[in-house]
XYZ file of C-alpha atoms in Angstrom:
210
model
C 14.727 0.025 19.046
C 14.520 -1.854 16.120
C 13.970 0.448 12.662
C 12.602 -1.328 9.776
C 12.363 0.170 5.776
C 9.258 -0.734 4.474
C 9.447 1.580 1.197
C 10.000 4.527 0.160
C 9.519 7.152 2.869
C 7.996 4.386 5.420
C 9.305 3.380 8.566
C 8.454 1.101 11.158
C 9.408 1.124 14.832
C 9.009 -1.730 17.241
C 10.226 -1.994 20.900
C 9.310 -3.506 23.975
C 6.578 -5.702 21.904
C 5.080 -2.145 20.351
C 4.862 -1.057 16.799
C 5.040 2.642 15.310
C 4.827 2.967 11.666
C 5.722 6.286 10.073
C 4.316 7.613 6.301
C 2.301 4.624 4.983
C 2.347 5.852 1.252
C 0.931 3.876 -1.631
C 4.833 3.351 -2.917
C 5.719 1.873 -0.318
C 4.356 -1.902 -0.584
C 2.164 -4.329 1.342
C 1.776 -4.988 4.844
C 2.435 -1.353 6.013
C 0.255 -1.413 9.364
C 1.044 -5.050 10.152
C 0.845 -5.247 13.955
C 1.362 -1.067 14.353
C -0.551 -0.073 17.255
C 0.017 3.943 16.088
C 1.032 5.620 13.224
C 2.502 8.980 12.550
C 2.134 10.754 9.328
C 4.168 13.780 7.957
C 2.033 15.262 5.143
C -0.818 14.787 2.542
C 1.357 13.592 -0.428
C 0.381 10.233 -1.337
C 3.892 8.856 -1.341
C 3.602 9.255 2.683
C -0.105 8.872 3.206
C -2.352 6.144 1.636
C -5.660 7.612 2.731
C -7.516 4.374 1.444
C -5.579 2.266 3.335
C -5.767 4.329 6.651
C -10.018 4.288 6.254
C -9.755 0.611 6.460
C -7.465 0.189 9.120
C -8.614 -0.610 12.827
C -10.951 1.679 15.255
C -8.023 1.488 17.776
C -5.462 2.571 15.713
C -3.566 5.864 16.579
C -3.206 8.487 13.576
C -1.134 11.553 14.979
C -0.653 13.922 11.795
C -1.165 17.576 11.036
C -4.472 19.148 10.352
C -4.467 18.803 6.207
C -4.123 15.041 6.365
C -6.849 14.872 9.198
C -8.608 17.063 6.664
C -8.329 14.262 4.063
C -8.820 11.507 6.032
C -12.452 12.799 7.038
C -14.168 10.386 9.130
C -12.652 7.339 9.752
C -12.901 4.398 12.264
C -9.267 4.858 13.244
C -8.859 7.508 16.514
C -7.079 10.780 13.428
C -4.957 13.425 16.293
C -3.938 16.701 14.935
C -0.381 17.718 15.851
C 1.815 20.701 15.784
C 5.049 22.212 16.016
C 6.315 22.080 19.932
C 3.853 19.646 20.705
C 4.435 16.128 22.614
C 2.324 12.898 23.214
C 3.054 9.604 23.981
C 1.237 6.772 22.062
C 1.886 2.898 21.755
C 4.551 3.083 24.230
C 6.698 5.881 22.372
C 7.350 9.401 23.315
C 6.610 11.572 20.747
C 7.660 15.064 20.282
C 6.622 17.528 17.178
C 9.302 19.624 15.371
C 8.702 21.362 11.941
C 5.475 23.067 10.451
C 5.813 23.302 6.692
C 6.942 21.537 3.542
C 10.201 22.328 1.253
C 9.501 24.239 -1.790
C 8.374 21.680 -4.624
C 7.708 24.238 -7.382
C 7.290 28.150 -7.600
C 3.779 27.642 -9.244
C 2.698 24.787 -6.474
C 1.903 25.782 -2.761
C 3.813 24.969 -0.066
C 1.910 22.757 2.141
C 1.765 21.096 5.777
C 4.051 18.828 7.224
C 5.418 17.606 10.937
C 8.208 15.957 11.705
C 8.603 13.592 14.775
C 11.541 13.103 16.995
C 10.670 9.318 18.371
C 12.038 8.525 22.199
C 14.496 11.544 22.216
C 16.162 8.872 19.683
C 14.861 8.827 16.074
C 13.968 11.802 14.083
C 12.438 12.016 10.951
C 11.708 15.303 9.146
C 9.302 14.155 6.619
C 9.686 16.735 3.191
C 12.020 19.497 4.662
C 15.053 19.308 6.293
C 13.819 20.809 9.286
C 16.701 22.424 11.957
C 15.744 19.512 14.649
C 17.197 22.346 17.629
C 17.894 19.468 19.155
C 21.053 16.396 19.608
C 19.438 13.289 17.420
C 21.255 10.430 17.674
C 19.579 8.725 14.510
C 17.964 10.846 11.467
C 15.999 9.457 8.630
C 17.599 11.686 6.233
C 15.772 12.272 2.215
C 18.117 11.302 -0.238
C 16.077 12.219 -3.034
C 13.167 14.110 -4.074
C 11.979 16.985 -6.774
C 12.349 19.176 -3.724
C 15.955 18.591 -2.876
C 19.385 18.729 -4.364
C 22.487 16.046 -2.895
C 24.248 19.219 -1.252
C 21.119 19.638 0.453
C 21.003 16.914 2.024
C 25.139 17.095 2.947
C 24.845 20.343 4.427
C 21.361 18.928 6.561
C 23.969 16.024 8.052
C 26.651 18.250 8.493
C 23.834 20.534 10.482
C 22.434 18.090 12.230
C 25.467 15.607 12.698
C 23.796 12.027 13.860
C 25.419 9.320 14.929
C 23.690 7.241 12.424
C 21.422 8.693 9.199
C 19.850 6.110 6.611
C 18.518 6.927 3.667
C 14.325 7.719 3.279
C 12.638 8.893 0.306
C 14.464 7.130 -2.241
C 11.986 4.976 -3.726
C 11.464 6.774 -7.063
C 15.248 5.705 -7.671
C 16.442 2.861 -9.813
C 19.306 0.703 -9.044
C 21.690 3.036 -10.545
C 20.507 5.959 -8.797
C 20.418 3.950 -5.375
C 23.892 3.035 -5.958
C 24.522 6.980 -6.422
C 23.167 7.860 -3.022
C 25.073 4.996 -1.329
C 28.167 6.748 -2.535
C 27.156 10.211 -1.515
C 25.561 8.985 1.888
C 28.971 6.905 2.630
C 31.198 9.473 1.924
C 29.863 11.984 4.258
C 29.752 9.067 6.935
C 33.175 8.439 6.452
C 33.813 12.510 6.325
C 31.921 12.775 9.793
C 33.582 9.176 10.997
C 29.561 8.496 11.377
C 27.103 5.414 10.541
C 25.789 6.904 7.228
C 23.961 3.969 4.786
C 20.725 3.045 3.179
C 18.711 0.299 5.035
C 17.533 -1.874 2.065
C 13.614 -2.465 1.822
C 12.467 -4.966 4.644
C 15.764 -4.966 6.622
C 16.004 -3.740 10.222
C 18.693 -2.043 12.278
C 18.918 -1.603 15.871
C 19.337 2.084 17.989
C 19.309 2.607 21.348
């Protein structure tokens, strides 16, 4: 399976000629839905879901997401299917399990929104905006590395809890070059500590996992 970082928190997954996109948000650039047969959306924040983009999507595009995102999208041509923690389904040839229910706390005065994570092909886990314990072995983790709701120590603790073979930085689009170098340093240090492949994939570049 090939993983391509599209920008900020958006990823393209490809295998056997099929394409799955996770969290095509408004910070993630152009061409997010190119070749996509299905889309997974973790939660309603605009850096994870571009509602205008999805309203223009082809009718045969399958979208799997939580209830709050389905409500946000409303009646659109694409097929929107609501999923919850514990669900499992197959789309575009990818087996997917749903893990998690809630976004991490951003601010004490802001209500916590729904957030579902996705485990794809028993290989890649994308938790969305949360450090949800997956409860299963995770070979490849897409780990948030910068956000208003997290600290570096939270990221490190999560990596030590999950202990993936590979971890790639996501949710890093708010950082300038200096901040990205800091992320590179911290995630590499933890990878060295665990003797695992932990790093940031530059936007537009890909990695193969199996």
